[in-house]
PDB file of C-alpha atoms and ligand atoms in Angstrom:
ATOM      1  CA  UNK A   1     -19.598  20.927-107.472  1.00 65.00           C
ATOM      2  CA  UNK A   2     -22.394  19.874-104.659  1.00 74.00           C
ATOM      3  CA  UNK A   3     -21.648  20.800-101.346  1.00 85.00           C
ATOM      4  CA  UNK A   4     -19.617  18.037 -99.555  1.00 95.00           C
ATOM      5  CA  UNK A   5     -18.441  17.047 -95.984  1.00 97.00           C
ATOM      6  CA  UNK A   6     -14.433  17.097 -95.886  1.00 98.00           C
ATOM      7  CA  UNK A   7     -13.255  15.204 -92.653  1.00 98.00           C
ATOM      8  CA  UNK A   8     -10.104  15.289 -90.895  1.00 98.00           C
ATOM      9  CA  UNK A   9      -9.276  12.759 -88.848  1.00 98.00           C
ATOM     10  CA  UNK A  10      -6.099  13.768 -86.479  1.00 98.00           C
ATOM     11  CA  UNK A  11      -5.614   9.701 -85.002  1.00 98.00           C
ATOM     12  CA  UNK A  12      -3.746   9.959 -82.191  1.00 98.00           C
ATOM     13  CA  UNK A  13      -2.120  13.341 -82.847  1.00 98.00           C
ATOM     14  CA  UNK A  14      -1.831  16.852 -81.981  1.00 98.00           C
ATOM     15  CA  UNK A  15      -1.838  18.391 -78.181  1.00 98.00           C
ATOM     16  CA  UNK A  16      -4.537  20.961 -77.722  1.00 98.00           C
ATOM     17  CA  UNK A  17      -2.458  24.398 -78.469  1.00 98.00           C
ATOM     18  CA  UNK A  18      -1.361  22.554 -81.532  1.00 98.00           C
ATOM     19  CA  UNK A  19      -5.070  22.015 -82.646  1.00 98.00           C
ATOM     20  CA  UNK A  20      -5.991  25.477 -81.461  1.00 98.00           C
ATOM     21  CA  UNK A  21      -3.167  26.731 -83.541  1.00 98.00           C
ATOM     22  CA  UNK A  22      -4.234  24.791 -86.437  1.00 98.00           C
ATOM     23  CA  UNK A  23      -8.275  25.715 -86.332  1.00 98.00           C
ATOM     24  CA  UNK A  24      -7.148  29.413 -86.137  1.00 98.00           C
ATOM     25  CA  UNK A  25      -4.665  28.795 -89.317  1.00 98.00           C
ATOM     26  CA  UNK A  26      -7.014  27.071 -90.595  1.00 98.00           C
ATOM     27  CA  UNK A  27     -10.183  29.595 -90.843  1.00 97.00           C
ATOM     28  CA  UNK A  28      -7.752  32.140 -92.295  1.00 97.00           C
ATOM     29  CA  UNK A  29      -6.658  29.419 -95.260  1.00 97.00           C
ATOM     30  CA  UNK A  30     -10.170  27.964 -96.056  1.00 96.00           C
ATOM     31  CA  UNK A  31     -12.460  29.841 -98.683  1.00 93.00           C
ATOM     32  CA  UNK A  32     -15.203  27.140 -98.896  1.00 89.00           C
ATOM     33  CA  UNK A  33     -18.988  26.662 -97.423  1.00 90.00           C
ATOM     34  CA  UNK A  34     -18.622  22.987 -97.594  1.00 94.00           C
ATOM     35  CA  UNK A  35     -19.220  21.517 -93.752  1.00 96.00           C
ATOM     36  CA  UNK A  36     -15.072  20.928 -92.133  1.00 98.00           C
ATOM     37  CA  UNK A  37     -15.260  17.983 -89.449  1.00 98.00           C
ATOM     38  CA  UNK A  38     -12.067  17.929 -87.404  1.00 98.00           C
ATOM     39  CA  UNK A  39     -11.885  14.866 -85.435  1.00 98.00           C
ATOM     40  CA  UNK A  40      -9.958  15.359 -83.000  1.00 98.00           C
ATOM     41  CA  UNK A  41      -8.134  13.610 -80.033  1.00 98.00           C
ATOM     42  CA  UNK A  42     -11.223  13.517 -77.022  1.00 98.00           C
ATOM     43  CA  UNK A  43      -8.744  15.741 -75.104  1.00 98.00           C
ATOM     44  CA  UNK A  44      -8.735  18.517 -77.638  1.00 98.00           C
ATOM     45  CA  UNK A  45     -12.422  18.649 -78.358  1.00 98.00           C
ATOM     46  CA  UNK A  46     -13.296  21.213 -75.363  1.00 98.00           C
ATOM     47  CA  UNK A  47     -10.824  23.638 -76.741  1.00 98.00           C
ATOM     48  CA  UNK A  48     -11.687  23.134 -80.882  1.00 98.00           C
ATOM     49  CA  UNK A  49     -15.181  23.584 -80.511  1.00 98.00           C
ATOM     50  CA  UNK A  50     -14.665  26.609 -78.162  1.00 97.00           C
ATOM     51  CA  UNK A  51     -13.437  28.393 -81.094  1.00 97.00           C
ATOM     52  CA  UNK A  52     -15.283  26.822 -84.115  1.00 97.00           C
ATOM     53  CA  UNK A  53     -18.644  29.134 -83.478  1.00 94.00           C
ATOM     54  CA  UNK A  54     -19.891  30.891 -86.333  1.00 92.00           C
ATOM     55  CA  UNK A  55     -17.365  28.990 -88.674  1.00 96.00           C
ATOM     56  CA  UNK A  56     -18.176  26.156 -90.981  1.00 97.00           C
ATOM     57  CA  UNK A  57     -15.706  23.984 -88.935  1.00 98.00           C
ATOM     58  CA  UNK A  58     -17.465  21.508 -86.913  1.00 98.00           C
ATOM     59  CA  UNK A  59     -15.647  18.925 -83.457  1.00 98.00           C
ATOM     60  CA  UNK A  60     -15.800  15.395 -83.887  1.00 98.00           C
ATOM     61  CA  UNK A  61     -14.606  11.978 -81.526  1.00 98.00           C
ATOM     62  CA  UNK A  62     -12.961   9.635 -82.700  1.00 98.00           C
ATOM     63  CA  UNK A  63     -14.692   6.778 -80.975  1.00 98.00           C
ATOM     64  CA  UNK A  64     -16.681   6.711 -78.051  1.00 98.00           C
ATOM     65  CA  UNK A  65     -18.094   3.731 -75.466  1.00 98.00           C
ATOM     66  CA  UNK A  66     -21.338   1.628 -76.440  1.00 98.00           C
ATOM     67  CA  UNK A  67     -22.861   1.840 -73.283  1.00 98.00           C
ATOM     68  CA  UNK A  68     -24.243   4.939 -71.858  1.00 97.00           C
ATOM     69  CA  UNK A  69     -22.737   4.831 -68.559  1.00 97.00           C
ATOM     70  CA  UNK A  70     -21.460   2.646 -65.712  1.00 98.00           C
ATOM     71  CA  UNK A  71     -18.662   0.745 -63.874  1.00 98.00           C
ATOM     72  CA  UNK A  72     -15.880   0.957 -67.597  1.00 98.00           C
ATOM     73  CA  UNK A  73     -12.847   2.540 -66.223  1.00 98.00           C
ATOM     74  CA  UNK A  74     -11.229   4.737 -68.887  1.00 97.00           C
ATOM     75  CA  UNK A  75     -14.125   4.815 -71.142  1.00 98.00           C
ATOM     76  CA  UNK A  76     -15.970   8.407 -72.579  1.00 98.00           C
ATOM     77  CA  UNK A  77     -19.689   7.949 -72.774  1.00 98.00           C
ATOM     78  CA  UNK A  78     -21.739   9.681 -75.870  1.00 98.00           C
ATOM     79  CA  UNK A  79     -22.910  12.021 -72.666  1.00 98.00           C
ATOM     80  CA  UNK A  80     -19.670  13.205 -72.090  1.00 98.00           C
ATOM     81  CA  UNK A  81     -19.279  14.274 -75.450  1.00 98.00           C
ATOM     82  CA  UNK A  82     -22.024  15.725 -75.631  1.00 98.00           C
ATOM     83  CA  UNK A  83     -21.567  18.030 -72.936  1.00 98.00           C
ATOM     84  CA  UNK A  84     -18.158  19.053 -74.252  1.00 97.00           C
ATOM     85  CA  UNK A  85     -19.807  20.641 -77.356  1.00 96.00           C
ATOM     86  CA  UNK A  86     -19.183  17.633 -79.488  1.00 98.00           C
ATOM     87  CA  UNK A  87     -21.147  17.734 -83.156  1.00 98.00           C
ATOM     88  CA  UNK A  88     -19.681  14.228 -84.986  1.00 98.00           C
ATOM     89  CA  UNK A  89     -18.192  10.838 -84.100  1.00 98.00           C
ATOM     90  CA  UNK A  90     -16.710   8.774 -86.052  1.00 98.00           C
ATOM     91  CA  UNK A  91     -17.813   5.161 -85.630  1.00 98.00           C
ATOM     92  CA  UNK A  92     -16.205   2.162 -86.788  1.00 97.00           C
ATOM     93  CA  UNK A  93     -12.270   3.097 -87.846  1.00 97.00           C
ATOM     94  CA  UNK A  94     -10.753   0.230 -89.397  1.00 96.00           C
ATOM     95  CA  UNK A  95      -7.465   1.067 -86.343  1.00 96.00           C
ATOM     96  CA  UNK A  96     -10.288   0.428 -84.199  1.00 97.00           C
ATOM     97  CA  UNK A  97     -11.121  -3.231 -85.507  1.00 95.00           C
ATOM     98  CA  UNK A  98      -7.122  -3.873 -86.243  1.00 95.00           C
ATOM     99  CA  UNK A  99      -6.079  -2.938 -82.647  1.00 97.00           C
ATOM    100  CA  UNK A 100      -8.878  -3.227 -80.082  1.00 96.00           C
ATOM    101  CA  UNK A 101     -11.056  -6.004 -82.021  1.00 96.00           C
ATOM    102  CA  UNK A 102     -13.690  -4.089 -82.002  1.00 97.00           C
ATOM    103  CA  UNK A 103     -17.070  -5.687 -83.462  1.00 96.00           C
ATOM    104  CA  UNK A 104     -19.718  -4.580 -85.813  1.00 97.00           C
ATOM    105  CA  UNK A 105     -22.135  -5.527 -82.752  1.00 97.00           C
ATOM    106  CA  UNK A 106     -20.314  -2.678 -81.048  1.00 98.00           C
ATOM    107  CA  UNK A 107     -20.237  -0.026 -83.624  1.00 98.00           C
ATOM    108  CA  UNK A 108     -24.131  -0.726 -83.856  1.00 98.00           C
ATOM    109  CA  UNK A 109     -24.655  -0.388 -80.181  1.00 98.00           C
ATOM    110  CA  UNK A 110     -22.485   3.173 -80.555  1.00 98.00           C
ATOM    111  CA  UNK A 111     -24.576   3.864 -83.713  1.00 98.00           C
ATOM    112  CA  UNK A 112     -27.659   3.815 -81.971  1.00 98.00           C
ATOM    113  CA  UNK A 113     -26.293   5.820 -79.223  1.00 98.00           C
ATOM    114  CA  UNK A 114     -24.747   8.702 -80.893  1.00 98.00           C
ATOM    115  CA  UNK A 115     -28.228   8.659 -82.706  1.00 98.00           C
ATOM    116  CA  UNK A 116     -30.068   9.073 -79.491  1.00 98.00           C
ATOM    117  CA  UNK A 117     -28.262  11.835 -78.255  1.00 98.00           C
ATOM    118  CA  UNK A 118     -27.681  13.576 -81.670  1.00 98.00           C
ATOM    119  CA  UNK A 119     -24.105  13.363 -82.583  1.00 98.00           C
ATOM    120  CA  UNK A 120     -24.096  12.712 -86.012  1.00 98.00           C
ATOM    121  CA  UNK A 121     -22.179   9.627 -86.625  1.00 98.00           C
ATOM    122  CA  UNK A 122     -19.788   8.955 -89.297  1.00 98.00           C
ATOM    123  CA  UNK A 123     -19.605   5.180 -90.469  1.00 98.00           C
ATOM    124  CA  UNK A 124     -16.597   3.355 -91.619  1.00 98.00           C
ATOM    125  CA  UNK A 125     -17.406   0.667 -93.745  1.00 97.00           C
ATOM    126  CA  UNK A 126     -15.081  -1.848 -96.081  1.00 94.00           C
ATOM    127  CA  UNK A 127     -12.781  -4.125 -94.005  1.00 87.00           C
ATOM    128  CA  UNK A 128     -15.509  -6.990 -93.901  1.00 86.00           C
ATOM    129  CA  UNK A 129     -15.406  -9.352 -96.349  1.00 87.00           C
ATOM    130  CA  UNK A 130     -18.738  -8.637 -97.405  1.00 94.00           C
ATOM    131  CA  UNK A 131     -20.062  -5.742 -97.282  1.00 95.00           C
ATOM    132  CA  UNK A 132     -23.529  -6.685 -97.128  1.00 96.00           C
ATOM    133  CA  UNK A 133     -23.052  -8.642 -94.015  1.00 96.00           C
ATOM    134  CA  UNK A 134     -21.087  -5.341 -92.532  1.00 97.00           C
ATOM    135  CA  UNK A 135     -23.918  -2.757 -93.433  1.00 97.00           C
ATOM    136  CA  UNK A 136     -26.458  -5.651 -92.107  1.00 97.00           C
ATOM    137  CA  UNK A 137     -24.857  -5.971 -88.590  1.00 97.00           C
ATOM    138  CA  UNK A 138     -24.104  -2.230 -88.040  1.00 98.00           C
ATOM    139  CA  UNK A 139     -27.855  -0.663 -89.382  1.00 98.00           C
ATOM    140  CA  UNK A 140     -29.417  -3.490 -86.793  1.00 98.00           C
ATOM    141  CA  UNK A 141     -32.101  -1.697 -85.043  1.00 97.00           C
ATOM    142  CA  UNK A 142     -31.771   1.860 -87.029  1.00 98.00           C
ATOM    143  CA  UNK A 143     -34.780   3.242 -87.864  1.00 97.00           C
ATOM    144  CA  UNK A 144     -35.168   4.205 -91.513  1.00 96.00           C
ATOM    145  CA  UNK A 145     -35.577   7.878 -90.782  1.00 96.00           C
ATOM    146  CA  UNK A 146     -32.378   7.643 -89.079  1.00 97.00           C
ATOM    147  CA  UNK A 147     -30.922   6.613 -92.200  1.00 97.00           C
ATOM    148  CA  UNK A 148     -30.194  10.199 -93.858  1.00 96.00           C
ATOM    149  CA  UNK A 149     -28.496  11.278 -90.594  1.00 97.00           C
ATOM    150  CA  UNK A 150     -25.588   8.927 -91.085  1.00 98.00           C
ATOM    151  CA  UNK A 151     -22.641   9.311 -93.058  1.00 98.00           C
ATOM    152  CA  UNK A 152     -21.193   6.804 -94.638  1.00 98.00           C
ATOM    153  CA  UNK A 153     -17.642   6.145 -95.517  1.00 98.00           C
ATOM    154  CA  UNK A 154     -16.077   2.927 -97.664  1.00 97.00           C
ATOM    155  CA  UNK A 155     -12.609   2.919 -96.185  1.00 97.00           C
ATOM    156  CA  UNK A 156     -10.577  -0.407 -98.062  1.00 95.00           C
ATOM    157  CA  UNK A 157      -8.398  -1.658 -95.706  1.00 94.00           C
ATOM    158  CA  UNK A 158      -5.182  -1.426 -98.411  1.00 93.00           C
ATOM    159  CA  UNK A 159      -6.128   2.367 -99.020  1.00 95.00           C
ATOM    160  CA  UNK A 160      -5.579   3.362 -95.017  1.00 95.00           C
ATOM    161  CA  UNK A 161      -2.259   4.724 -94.555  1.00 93.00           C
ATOM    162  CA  UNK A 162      -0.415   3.424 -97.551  1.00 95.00           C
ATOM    163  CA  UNK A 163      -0.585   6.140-100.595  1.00 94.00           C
ATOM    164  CA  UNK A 164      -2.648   4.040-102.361  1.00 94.00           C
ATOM    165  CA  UNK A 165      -6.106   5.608-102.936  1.00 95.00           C
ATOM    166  CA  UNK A 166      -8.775   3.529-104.628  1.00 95.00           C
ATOM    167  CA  UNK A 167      -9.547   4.284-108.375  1.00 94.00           C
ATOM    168  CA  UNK A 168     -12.427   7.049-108.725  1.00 94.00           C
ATOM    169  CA  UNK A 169     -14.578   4.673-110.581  1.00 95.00           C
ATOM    170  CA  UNK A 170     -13.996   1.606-108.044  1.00 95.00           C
ATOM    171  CA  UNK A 171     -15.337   4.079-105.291  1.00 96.00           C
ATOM    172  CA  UNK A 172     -18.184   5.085-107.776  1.00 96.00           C
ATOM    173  CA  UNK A 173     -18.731   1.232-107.979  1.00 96.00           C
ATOM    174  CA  UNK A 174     -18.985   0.448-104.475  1.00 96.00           C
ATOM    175  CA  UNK A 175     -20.811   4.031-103.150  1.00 96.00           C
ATOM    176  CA  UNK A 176     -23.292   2.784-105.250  1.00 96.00           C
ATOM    177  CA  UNK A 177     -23.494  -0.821-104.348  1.00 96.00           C
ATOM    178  CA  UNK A 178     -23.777   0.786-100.875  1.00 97.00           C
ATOM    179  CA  UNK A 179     -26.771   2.421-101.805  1.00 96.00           C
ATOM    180  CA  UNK A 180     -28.275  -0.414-102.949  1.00 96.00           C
ATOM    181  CA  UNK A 181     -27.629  -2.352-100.050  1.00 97.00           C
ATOM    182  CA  UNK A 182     -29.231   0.392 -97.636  1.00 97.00           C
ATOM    183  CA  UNK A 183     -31.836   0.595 -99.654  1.00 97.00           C
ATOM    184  CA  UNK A 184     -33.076  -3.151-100.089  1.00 96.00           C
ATOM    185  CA  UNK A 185     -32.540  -3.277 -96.609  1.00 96.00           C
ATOM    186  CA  UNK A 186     -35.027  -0.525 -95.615  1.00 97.00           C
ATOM    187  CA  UNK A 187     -36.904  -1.198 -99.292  1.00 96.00           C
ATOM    188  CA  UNK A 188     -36.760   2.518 -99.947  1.00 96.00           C
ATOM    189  CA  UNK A 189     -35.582   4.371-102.507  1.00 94.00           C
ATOM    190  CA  UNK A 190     -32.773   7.006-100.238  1.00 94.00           C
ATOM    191  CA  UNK A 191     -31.883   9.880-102.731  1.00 89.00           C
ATOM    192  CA  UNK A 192     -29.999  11.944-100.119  1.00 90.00           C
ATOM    193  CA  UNK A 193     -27.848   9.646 -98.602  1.00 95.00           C
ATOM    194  CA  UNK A 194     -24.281  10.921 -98.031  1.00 97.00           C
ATOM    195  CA  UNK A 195     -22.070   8.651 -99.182  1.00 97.00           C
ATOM    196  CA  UNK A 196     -18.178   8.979 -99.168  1.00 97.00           C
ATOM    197  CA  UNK A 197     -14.499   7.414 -99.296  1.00 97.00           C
ATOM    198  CA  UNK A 198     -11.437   7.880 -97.147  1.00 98.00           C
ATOM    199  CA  UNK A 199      -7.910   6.468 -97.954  1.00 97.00           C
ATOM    200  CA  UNK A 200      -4.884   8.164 -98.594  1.00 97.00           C
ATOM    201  CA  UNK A 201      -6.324  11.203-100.227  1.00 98.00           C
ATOM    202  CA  UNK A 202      -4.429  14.312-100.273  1.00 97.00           C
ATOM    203  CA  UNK A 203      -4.128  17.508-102.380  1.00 96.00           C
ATOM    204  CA  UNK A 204      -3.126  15.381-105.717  1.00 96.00           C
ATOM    205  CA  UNK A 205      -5.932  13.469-106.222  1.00 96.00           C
ATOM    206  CA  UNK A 206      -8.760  14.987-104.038  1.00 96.00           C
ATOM    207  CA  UNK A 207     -10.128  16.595-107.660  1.00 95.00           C
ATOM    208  CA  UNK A 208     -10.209  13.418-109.102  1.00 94.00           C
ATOM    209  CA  UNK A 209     -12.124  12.070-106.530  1.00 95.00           C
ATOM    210  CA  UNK A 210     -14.395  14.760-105.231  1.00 94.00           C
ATOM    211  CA  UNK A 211     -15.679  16.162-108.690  1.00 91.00           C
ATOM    212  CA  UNK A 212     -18.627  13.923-109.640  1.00 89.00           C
ATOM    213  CA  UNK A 213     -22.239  13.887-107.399  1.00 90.00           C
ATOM    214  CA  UNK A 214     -21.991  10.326-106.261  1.00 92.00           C
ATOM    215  CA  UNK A 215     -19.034  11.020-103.143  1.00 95.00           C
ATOM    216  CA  UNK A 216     -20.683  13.680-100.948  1.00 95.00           C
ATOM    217  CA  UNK A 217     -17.466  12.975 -98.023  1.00 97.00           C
ATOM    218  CA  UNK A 218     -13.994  12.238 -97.978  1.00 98.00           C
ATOM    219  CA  UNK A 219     -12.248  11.152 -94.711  1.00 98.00           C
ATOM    220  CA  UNK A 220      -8.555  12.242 -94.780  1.00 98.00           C
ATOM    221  CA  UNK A 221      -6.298  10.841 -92.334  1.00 98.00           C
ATOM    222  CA  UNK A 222      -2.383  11.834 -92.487  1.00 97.00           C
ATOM    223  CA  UNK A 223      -2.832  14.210 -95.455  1.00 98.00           C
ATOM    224  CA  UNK A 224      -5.102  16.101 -92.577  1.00 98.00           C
ATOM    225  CA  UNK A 225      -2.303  16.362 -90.133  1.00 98.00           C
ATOM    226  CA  UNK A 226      -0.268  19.008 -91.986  1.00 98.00           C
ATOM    227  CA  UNK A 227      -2.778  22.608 -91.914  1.00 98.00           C
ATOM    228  CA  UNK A 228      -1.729  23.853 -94.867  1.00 98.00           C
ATOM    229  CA  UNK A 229      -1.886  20.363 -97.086  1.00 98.00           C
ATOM    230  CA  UNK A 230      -5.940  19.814 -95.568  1.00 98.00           C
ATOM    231  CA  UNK A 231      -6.345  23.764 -96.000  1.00 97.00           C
ATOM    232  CA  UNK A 232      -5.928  22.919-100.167  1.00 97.00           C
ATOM    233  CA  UNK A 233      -7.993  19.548-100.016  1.00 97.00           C
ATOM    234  CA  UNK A 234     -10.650  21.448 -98.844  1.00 97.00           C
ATOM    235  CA  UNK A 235     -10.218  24.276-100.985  1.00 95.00           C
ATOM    236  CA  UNK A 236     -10.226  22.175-104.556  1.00 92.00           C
ATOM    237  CA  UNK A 237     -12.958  20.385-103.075  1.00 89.00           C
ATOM    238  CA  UNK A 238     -15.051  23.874-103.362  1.00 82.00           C
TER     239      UNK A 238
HETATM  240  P1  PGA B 301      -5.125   8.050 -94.606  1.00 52.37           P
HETATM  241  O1  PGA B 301      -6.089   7.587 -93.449  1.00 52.37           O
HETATM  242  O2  PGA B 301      -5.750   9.265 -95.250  1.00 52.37           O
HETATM  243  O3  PGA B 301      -3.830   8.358 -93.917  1.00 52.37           O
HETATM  244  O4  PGA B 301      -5.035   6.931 -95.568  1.00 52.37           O
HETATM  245  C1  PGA B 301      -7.465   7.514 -93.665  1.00 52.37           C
HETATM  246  C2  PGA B 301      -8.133   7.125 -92.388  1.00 52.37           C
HETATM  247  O5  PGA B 301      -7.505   6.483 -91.559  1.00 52.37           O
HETATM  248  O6  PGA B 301      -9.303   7.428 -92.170  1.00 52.37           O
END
């Protein structure tokens, strides 16, 4: 199998000894070189990535403000995570949109942040209606050689949470209507784009899903949560 990015994402879970606990479980459990993202509660990131050197376990936010500083009382800036060792973010959760209405004007404004200061941003894509309109708003102003720094993850809304994952050939279909819509957008051909799917994937069906060349990422949110359960995603992912 090609090498893939397996991401965790914790939601709003797990003190900081808990994730210690977990990361130090988990590099005992993994045998895989694929890239780990753990995104993690902003509170836990200082003590994750203080013991994910040398590993192939990398910190990621969950969110982060879309300006890069100023008078927004309770907000974390792309600085701040920056200086707390942070390597990912992930951009654009559907809980984000559902709960704190957030925009696709926002998530482009973050997008071109995280770019600037090098935190390599993981999209969430697939709760607009059309996804052409979606990829449209949030790419706004990105650069094509930007383009292969993103990941890109088609989340449908009735997937998140529910136990229903989407068929393996559905995702097939729409990572690769994805790729066409990047790429008449920028009117280049991409060939390395990474491309993936989150939504209720856990150690059952992560074969199914992972083992063909078109999903290079998987974002797995409660199935994550349990050390030992994301321990043999990642492993049959290998
Ligand atoms: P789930 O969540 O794996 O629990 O469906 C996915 C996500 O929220 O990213």
């Amino acid at each position: 199998m090609n090498k893939k990015v397996i991401i965790g994402n914790f939601k709003m879970n797990l003190l900081p000894n808990e994730v210690v606990l977990y990361i130090e479980n988990l590099k005992k459990d993994i045998e895989s070189n694929n890239e780990i993202v753990l995104c993690v509660p902003y509170v836990d990131i200082p003590y994750a990535s203080n013991i994910v050197n040398d590993t192939n376990i990398y910190v990621g936010a969950q969110n982060m403000y879309s300006r890069e500083e100023g008078p927004y009382t309770g907000e974390i800036s792309v600085k701040m995570l920056k200086s707390i060792k942070t390597d990912y973010v992930l951009l654009g959760h559907y809980e984000r949109k559902l709960y704190f209405n957030e925009t696709e004007e926002e998530i482009n404004k973050k997008l071109i942040l995280a770019l600037k200061y090098n935190i390599k941003p993981i999209v969430c894509i697939g709760s607009n209606e059309s996804l052409e309109n979606e990829i449209n708003m949030i790419l706004k102003d990105i650069k094509k050689e930007c383009i292969n720094n993103i990941i890109f993850i088609y989340e449908p809304v009735f997937s998140i949470g529910t136990g229903n994952a989407l068929d393996k050939n559905e995702i097939i279909d729409k990572i690769k209507l994805i790729q066409n819509i990047i790429c008449e957008k920028y009117d280049e051909k991409f060939n390395n784009l990474t491309l993936g799917y989150g939504g209720s994937i856990n150690s059952n069906n992560v074969l199914d899903i992972v083992n063909n060349d078109k999903i290079n990422a998987i974002l797995v949110g409660s199935s994550s949560l349990n050390e030992k359960e994301f321990a043999n995603i990642i492993n049959f992912s290998s």
